[in-house]
Short mmCIF file of C-alpha atoms in Angstrom, two decimals:
data_model
loop_
_atom_site.label_atom_id
_atom_site.label_comp_id
_atom_site.label_asym_id
_atom_site.label_seq_id
_atom_site.Cartn_x
_atom_site.Cartn_y
_atom_site.Cartn_z
CA MET A 1133 33.98 -8.13 -10.33
CA ASP A 1134 34.03 -9.90 -7.02
CA ARG A 1135 31.48 -12.55 -7.80
CA ASP A 1136 33.64 -15.60 -8.47
CA PRO A 1137 37.31 -15.14 -7.48
CA SER A 1138 38.38 -18.47 -8.97
CA SER A 1139 37.27 -17.42 -12.47
CA ARG A 1140 39.59 -14.40 -12.43
CA LYS A 1141 42.58 -16.66 -12.88
CA MET A 1142 41.18 -18.08 -16.08
CA ALA A 1143 41.91 -16.74 -19.52
CA ASP A 1144 38.47 -15.71 -20.87
CA GLU A 1145 37.57 -13.67 -17.82
CA ASP A 1146 34.69 -11.65 -19.21
CA ASP A 1147 32.89 -14.57 -20.79
CA GLU A 1148 33.24 -16.76 -17.73
CA GLN A 1149 32.02 -14.04 -15.41
CA ALA A 1150 29.03 -13.20 -17.56
CA PHE A 1151 28.11 -16.88 -17.74
CA ASP A 1152 28.54 -17.32 -13.98
CA GLU A 1153 26.42 -14.26 -13.30
CA ASP A 1154 23.64 -15.68 -15.43
CA VAL A 1155 23.77 -19.07 -13.76
CA GLU A 1156 23.73 -17.52 -10.31
CA GLU A 1157 20.79 -15.33 -11.10
CA SER A 1158 18.71 -18.30 -12.23
CA GLY A 1159 18.61 -19.51 -8.68
CA SER A 1160 21.32 -22.17 -8.29
CA GLY A 1161 22.35 -21.58 -4.71
CA ALA A 1162 24.89 -24.40 -4.47
CA GLU A 1163 27.91 -22.10 -4.90
CA GLY A 1164 29.01 -22.43 -1.31
CA GLY A 1165 28.02 -18.84 -0.59
CA GLN A 1166 30.42 -17.25 -3.09
CA GLY A 1167 28.85 -13.84 -3.70
CA ARG A 1168 25.27 -14.89 -2.86
CA ARG A 1169 24.10 -13.02 0.22
CA LYS A 1170 21.85 -14.64 2.77
CA ARG A 1171 18.17 -14.72 1.87
CA LEU A 1172 16.62 -11.56 3.30
CA PHE A 1173 12.90 -11.96 2.68
CA SER A 1174 12.20 -15.66 2.49
CA LYS A 1175 9.46 -15.85 5.14
CA GLU A 1176 7.71 -12.64 4.20
CA LEU A 1177 7.81 -13.39 0.49
CA ARG A 1178 6.19 -16.76 1.04
CA CYS A 1179 3.26 -15.16 2.85
CA MET A 1180 3.04 -12.51 0.16
CA MET A 1181 2.97 -15.06 -2.64
CA TYR A 1182 0.18 -16.96 -0.94
CA GLY A 1183 -1.73 -13.71 -0.48
CA PHE A 1184 -1.37 -12.81 -4.15
CA GLY A 1185 -2.68 -16.15 -5.40
CA ASP A 1186 0.03 -18.79 -5.31
CA ASP A 1187 -0.15 -22.08 -3.46
CA GLN A 1188 0.08 -22.16 0.31
CA ASN A 1189 3.58 -23.65 0.00
CA PRO A 1190 5.30 -21.95 -2.93
CA TYR A 1191 8.42 -23.44 -4.49
CA THR A 1192 11.67 -22.27 -2.93
CA GLU A 1193 13.15 -21.56 -6.35
CA SER A 1194 10.26 -19.25 -7.19
CA VAL A 1195 10.69 -17.44 -3.87
CA ASP A 1196 14.38 -17.02 -4.65
CA ILE A 1197 13.68 -15.60 -8.07
CA LEU A 1198 11.19 -13.15 -6.59
CA GLU A 1199 13.64 -12.09 -3.90
CA ASP A 1200 16.30 -11.39 -6.51
CA LEU A 1201 13.76 -9.39 -8.49
CA VAL A 1202 12.77 -7.32 -5.47
CA ILE A 1203 16.37 -6.58 -4.52
CA GLU A 1204 17.13 -5.59 -8.09
CA PHE A 1205 14.03 -3.37 -8.14
CA ILE A 1206 14.98 -1.63 -4.91
CA THR A 1207 18.56 -1.22 -6.10
CA GLU A 1208 17.47 0.35 -9.40
CA MET A 1209 15.01 2.70 -7.69
CA THR A 1210 17.63 3.74 -5.16
CA HIS A 1211 20.22 4.46 -7.82
CA LYS A 1212 17.73 6.46 -9.87
CA ALA A 1213 16.61 8.40 -6.79
CA MET A 1214 20.21 9.20 -5.96
CA SER A 1215 20.77 10.69 -9.39
CA ILE A 1216 17.82 13.11 -9.31
CA GLY A 1217 16.90 15.86 -6.89
CA ARG A 1218 19.50 16.13 -4.19
CA GLN A 1219 22.46 14.10 -5.48
CA GLY A 1220 23.68 11.24 -3.38
CA ARG A 1221 20.63 11.19 -1.14
CA VAL A 1222 17.35 9.35 -1.38
CA GLN A 1223 14.30 11.39 -0.47
CA VAL A 1224 10.59 10.67 -0.61
CA GLU A 1225 9.97 13.32 -3.25
CA ASP A 1226 12.42 11.58 -5.56
CA ILE A 1227 10.67 8.26 -5.17
CA VAL A 1228 7.30 9.85 -5.81
CA PHE A 1229 8.70 11.54 -8.91
CA LEU A 1230 10.07 8.26 -10.27
CA ILE A 1231 6.77 6.52 -9.70
CA ARG A 1232 4.56 9.20 -11.22
CA LYS A 1233 3.83 7.26 -14.42
CA ASP A 1234 2.72 4.09 -12.67
CA PRO A 1235 -0.81 4.70 -11.31
CA ARG A 1236 -0.91 1.77 -8.88
CA LYS A 1237 2.39 2.48 -7.20
CA PHE A 1238 1.76 6.20 -7.12
CA ALA A 1239 -1.63 5.82 -5.45
CA ARG A 1240 -0.19 3.32 -2.98
CA VAL A 1241 2.65 5.61 -1.93
CA LYS A 1242 0.29 8.54 -1.50
CA ASP A 1243 -2.06 6.42 0.62
CA LEU A 1244 0.73 5.07 2.80
CA LEU A 1245 2.25 8.47 3.48
CA THR A 1246 -1.13 10.04 4.24
CA MET A 1247 -2.03 7.22 6.61
CA ASN A 1248 1.33 7.54 8.31
CA GLU A 1249 0.74 11.25 8.91
CA GLU A 1250 -2.72 10.59 10.31
CA LEU A 1251 -1.43 7.90 12.62
CA LYS A 1252 1.36 10.16 13.85
CA ARG A 1253 -1.16 12.91 14.56
CA ALA A 1254 -3.49 10.52 16.34
CA ARG A 1255 -0.68 9.12 18.46
CA LYS A 1256 0.50 12.59 19.35
CA ALA A 1257 -3.00 13.69 20.36
CA PHE A 1258 -3.41 10.52 22.41
CA ASP A 1259 -0.10 11.08 24.17
CA GLU A 1260 -0.96 14.68 24.94
CA ALA A 1261 -4.32 13.62 26.38
CA ASN A 1262 -2.54 11.14 28.63
CA TYR A 1263 0.01 13.73 29.65
CA GLY A 1264 -2.75 16.05 30.85
CA SER A 1265 -4.38 13.43 33.04
CA MET B 272 -9.33 -3.50 -3.66
CA ASP B 273 -5.89 -2.37 -2.74
CA SER B 274 -6.90 1.22 -2.14
CA GLU B 275 -7.62 0.77 1.54
CA PRO B 276 -4.46 1.18 3.64
CA GLU B 277 -3.36 -1.47 6.05
CA VAL B 278 -4.96 -0.06 9.18
CA LYS B 279 -7.24 -3.04 9.46
CA PRO B 280 -8.67 -2.84 13.00
CA SER B 281 -10.15 0.62 12.62
CA ALA B 282 -12.00 0.05 9.34
CA PRO B 283 -14.57 -2.70 10.15
CA PRO B 284 -15.83 -1.40 13.51
CA ALA B 285 -15.98 2.16 12.21
CA ALA B 286 -17.95 1.11 9.14
CA GLU B 287 -20.54 -0.76 11.20
CA SER B 288 -21.85 2.32 12.97
CA PRO B 289 -24.11 3.62 10.18
CA LYS B 290 -26.08 0.40 10.43
CA ALA B 291 -26.20 0.17 14.19
CA GLY B 292 -27.41 3.71 14.66
CA GLU B 293 -27.30 5.77 17.84
CA ALA B 294 -25.71 3.30 20.23
CA ALA B 295 -22.84 2.46 17.92
CA ALA B 296 -22.27 6.10 17.08
CA ALA B 297 -22.01 6.98 20.75
CA VAL B 298 -19.63 4.08 21.41
CA THR B 299 -17.31 4.53 18.46
CA SER B 300 -17.04 8.33 18.34
CA SER B 301 -14.73 10.41 20.51
CA ASP B 302 -15.84 12.26 23.62
CA ALA B 303 -16.46 15.58 21.88
CA ALA B 304 -18.57 13.94 19.20
CA ALA B 305 -20.53 11.88 21.72
CA GLU B 306 -22.18 15.03 23.02
CA GLN B 307 -24.05 15.52 19.79
CA PRO B 308 -26.64 12.75 19.97
CA GLY B 309 -27.61 14.51 23.21
CA PRO B 310 -28.64 17.97 21.98
CA SER B 311 -30.18 16.73 18.73
CA SER B 312 -32.25 14.10 20.49
CA GLU B 313 -33.94 16.79 22.52
CA GLU B 314 -35.75 18.01 19.42
CA GLU B 315 -39.39 17.45 18.61
CA GLU B 316 -39.12 16.69 14.87
CA GLU B 317 -38.16 13.04 14.57
CA GLU B 318 -37.33 13.07 10.85
CA GLU B 319 -34.73 15.77 11.27
CA GLU B 320 -33.25 13.93 14.22
CA ALA B 321 -32.96 10.66 12.27
CA ALA B 322 -31.43 12.47 9.28
CA ALA B 323 -28.94 14.31 11.49
CA GLU B 324 -27.94 11.11 13.27
CA GLU B 325 -27.49 9.23 10.03
CA ALA B 326 -25.40 12.06 8.62
CA GLU B 327 -23.35 12.19 11.82
CA GLY B 328 -22.88 8.45 11.87
CA GLY B 329 -21.98 8.45 8.20
CA LYS B 330 -19.46 11.23 8.59
CA GLN B 331 -17.80 9.87 11.69
CA ALA B 332 -17.69 6.25 10.56
CA PRO B 333 -14.96 6.05 7.89
CA HIS B 334 -12.12 7.86 9.59
CA GLY B 335 -11.76 7.49 13.28
CA GLU B 336 -8.80 9.84 13.30
CA GLU B 337 -10.76 12.51 11.50
CA ALA B 338 -13.57 12.32 14.04
CA ALA B 339 -12.61 15.71 15.50
CA ALA B 340 -12.70 17.40 12.10
CA ALA B 341 -15.86 15.59 10.96
CA ALA B 342 -17.56 16.31 14.28
CA ALA B 343 -17.37 20.03 13.61
CA GLU B 344 -19.67 19.68 10.61
CA PRO B 345 -22.57 17.78 12.21
CA ARG B 346 -22.34 20.16 15.15
CA GLU B 347 -23.10 23.03 12.79
CA GLU B 348 -26.03 21.09 11.41
CA GLY B 349 -27.39 20.48 14.89
CA ALA B 350 -26.97 24.15 15.79
CA GLU B 351 -28.96 25.10 12.69
CA GLU B 352 -31.92 22.98 13.59
CA GLU B 353 -32.01 24.19 17.16
CA ASP B 354 -32.23 27.85 16.10
CA ASP B 355 -35.85 27.64 15.01
CA GLU B 356 -36.43 31.18 16.22
CA GLU B 357 -34.03 32.51 13.55
CA GLY B 358 -36.57 31.99 10.81
CA ASP B 359 -36.60 29.72 7.80
CA ALA B 360 -35.04 32.20 5.35
CA ALA B 361 -31.97 32.77 7.50
CA GLN B 362 -31.62 29.05 8.05
CA GLN B 363 -31.81 28.33 4.36
CA ALA B 364 -29.24 30.99 3.60
CA LYS B 365 -26.90 29.44 6.18
CA ARG B 366 -27.41 26.00 4.72
CA LEU B 367 -26.80 27.16 1.15
CA ARG B 368 -23.59 28.92 2.09
CA MET B 369 -22.09 25.95 3.86
CA GLU B 370 -23.28 23.35 1.37
CA PRO B 371 -20.72 23.77 -1.48
CA VAL B 372 -17.81 23.15 0.87
CA ARG B 373 -19.58 20.27 2.56
CA ASP B 374 -20.75 18.74 -0.75
CA LYS B 375 -17.25 17.98 -2.01
CA LYS B 376 -16.24 16.36 1.25
CA ASP B 377 -19.62 14.60 1.45
CA LYS B 378 -19.19 13.12 -2.01
CA LYS B 379 -15.68 11.90 -1.28
CA GLN B 380 -16.69 10.42 2.07
CA LYS B 381 -19.79 8.87 0.50
CA VAL B 382 -17.63 7.20 -2.14
CA ASP B 383 -15.34 5.95 0.62
CA GLU B 384 -18.32 4.74 2.61
CA ASP B 385 -19.77 2.93 -0.40
CA GLU B 386 -16.49 1.26 -1.07
CA ILE B 387 -16.07 0.27 2.57
CA GLN B 388 -19.56 -1.19 2.66
CA LYS B 389 -19.04 -3.12 -0.54
CA MET B 390 -15.77 -4.48 0.78
CA GLN B 391 -17.48 -5.51 3.99
CA ILE B 392 -20.19 -7.37 2.12
CA LEU B 393 -17.58 -9.08 -0.03
CA VAL B 394 -15.35 -10.11 2.86
CA SER B 395 -18.29 -11.40 4.86
CA SER B 396 -19.09 -13.85 2.07
CA PHE B 397 -15.59 -15.34 1.90
CA SER B 398 -14.93 -19.00 2.51
CA GLU B 399 -12.39 -20.10 5.11
CA GLU B 400 -9.64 -20.50 2.55
CA GLN B 401 -10.41 -17.15 0.95
CA LEU B 402 -10.33 -15.47 4.34
CA ASN B 403 -6.91 -16.94 5.03
CA ARG B 404 -5.59 -15.73 1.72
CA TYR B 405 -7.08 -12.27 2.18
CA GLU B 406 -5.54 -11.99 5.62
CA MET B 407 -2.14 -12.92 4.19
CA TYR B 408 -2.62 -10.43 1.39
CA ARG B 409 -3.32 -7.57 3.76
CA ARG B 410 -0.88 -8.45 6.50
CA SER B 411 2.23 -9.53 4.61
CA ALA B 412 4.86 -6.83 4.36
CA PHE B 413 8.58 -6.45 3.99
CA PRO B 414 10.52 -6.01 7.25
CA LYS B 415 11.37 -2.33 7.61
CA ALA B 416 14.75 -3.03 9.19
CA ALA B 417 15.95 -5.18 6.30
CA ILE B 418 14.76 -2.67 3.69
CA LYS B 419 16.43 0.17 5.56
CA ARG B 420 19.67 -1.77 5.78
CA LEU B 421 19.52 -2.59 2.08
CA ILE B 422 18.90 1.02 1.00
CA GLN B 423 21.58 2.34 3.31
CA SER B 424 24.09 -0.17 1.99
CA ILE B 425 23.42 1.16 -1.51
CA THR B 426 23.40 4.88 -0.78
CA GLY B 427 26.03 4.92 1.92
CA CYS B 428 24.09 7.54 3.85
CA SER B 429 21.11 7.27 6.16
CA VAL B 430 17.55 7.48 4.87
CA SER B 431 14.42 8.74 6.58
CA GLN B 432 11.61 6.54 7.80
CA ASN B 433 9.24 7.77 5.10
CA VAL B 434 11.61 6.54 2.41
CA VAL B 435 11.58 3.07 3.96
CA ILE B 436 7.79 3.12 4.16
CA ALA B 437 7.46 4.22 0.54
CA MET B 438 10.00 1.71 -0.73
CA SER B 439 8.41 -1.24 1.11
CA GLY B 440 5.03 -0.22 -0.23
CA ILE B 441 6.03 -0.05 -3.86
CA SER B 442 8.05 -3.25 -3.55
CA LYS B 443 4.91 -5.04 -2.42
CA VAL B 444 2.99 -3.61 -5.38
CA PHE B 445 5.83 -4.74 -7.62
CA VAL B 446 5.61 -8.28 -6.23
CA GLY B 447 1.87 -8.17 -6.87
CA GLU B 448 2.39 -7.19 -10.49
CA VAL B 449 4.88 -9.99 -11.08
CA MET B 450 2.64 -12.53 -9.33
CA GLU B 451 -0.42 -11.52 -11.35
CA GLU B 452 1.48 -11.81 -14.60
CA ALA B 453 2.98 -15.16 -13.56
CA LEU B 454 -0.43 -16.55 -12.64
CA ASP B 455 -1.69 -15.33 -16.01
CA VAL B 456 1.16 -17.15 -17.77
CA CYS B 457 0.56 -20.28 -15.71
CA ASP B 458 -3.09 -20.22 -16.65
CA LYS B 459 -2.36 -19.64 -20.32
CA TRP B 460 0.00 -22.59 -20.42
CA GLY B 461 -2.69 -24.79 -18.94
CA GLU B 462 -0.86 -25.48 -15.69
CA THR B 463 -1.75 -25.03 -12.05
CA PRO B 464 -0.16 -23.33 -9.05
CA PRO B 465 2.31 -23.61 -7.31
CA LEU B 466 4.18 -21.33 -9.66
CA GLN B 467 7.37 -22.62 -11.19
CA PRO B 468 10.48 -20.60 -12.07
CA LYS B 469 9.61 -20.79 -15.77
CA HIS B 470 6.35 -18.94 -15.14
CA MET B 471 8.16 -16.28 -13.13
CA ARG B 472 10.78 -15.78 -15.83
CA GLU B 473 8.21 -15.52 -18.60
CA ALA B 474 6.28 -13.03 -16.48
CA VAL B 475 9.41 -10.92 -16.02
CA ARG B 476 10.11 -11.06 -19.74
CA ARG B 477 6.61 -9.79 -20.51
CA LEU B 478 6.78 -7.02 -17.92
CA LYS B 479 10.13 -5.95 -19.33
CA LEU B 480 8.55 -5.57 -22.75
CA ARG B 481 5.91 -3.32 -21.20
CA GLY B 482 8.58 -1.30 -19.43
CA GLN B 483 7.44 -2.12 -15.92
CA ILE B 484 10.78 -3.51 -14.81
CA PRO B 485 13.30 -0.69 -14.26
CA ASN B 486 16.57 -1.41 -16.01
CA THR B 487 19.43 1.06 -16.28
CA LYS B 488 22.13 -1.45 -17.16
CA TYR B 489 21.79 -1.70 -20.93
CA LYS B 490 20.81 1.44 -22.78
CA LYS B 491 19.51 0.81 -26.30
CA VAL B 492 21.26 3.00 -28.86
CA SER B 493 18.58 4.36 -31.20
CA PHE B 494 20.63 6.02 -33.95
CA ASN B 495 23.95 4.46 -34.69
#
């Protein structure tokens, strides 16, 4: 594992690495950037947390935990989607299949894709109207 | 509450037209649809005119993009009423034939309309702080570029735009589920927002028990 290179030189490799992984996941970002990527969604997640009911200024540690959760969620979904349907690729049908048991997510994906189609059609019609004139 | 997609600008003005009546319908509908208040207003019977306009307004209001499709229906209705010479029996037969198809769409659009109206009433009674929070709730979203980069770094091959849209959407729903559970935990423990990491972790633990957190790392061995 590439998480903490210094721990590889120690004797109890597996234990140390498992412990380090745990500590990192609980949000301690003071590792000097060893294996922790830059925060991808800090700003957006803050707005989202406020929208869903948290305080206007949520704690940074909570935002970090949520970001890790989201990245893990996306990673899991992507891996699952790669293993079904067409192997090695992620397609919309696979995502919809994986989500089928969860009513909220399923309805949301259907809505989003339908709206996207409608918007594309509307934009195309608008562009064609402009082209004529 | 979450059923309405994020196309915010079109929903409120479109939903106002049933109330405003003729003027609003003419302003908000497309050119083809705008011709209809013309022919139907030329009729003598006022009740039929009002009913037709209301039906037109109601059908055109919810979906601006579907105006062309919805406009076809009221046009048929207007044509029916103009053909008084055809005779009542023929008219009734025409109406009966077209009603089953229209009923299903009517019911669905009526349900949509009801929901849109209720939402409007609710949002209009929000306080300043509630409005702010609602705006953040609707507008916040994950950046498509970052999500696309993340997925592509996992798969190693490119993904289509629809995949990115779907993934961002369900990620937001996922965040919502975690947040709701965490607020529940916070409330149960007698504490107040802002949420602390301990609330988040307890929320995740509970969601894991319910199976709402996907986990393919550790497979439980049932029979050993």
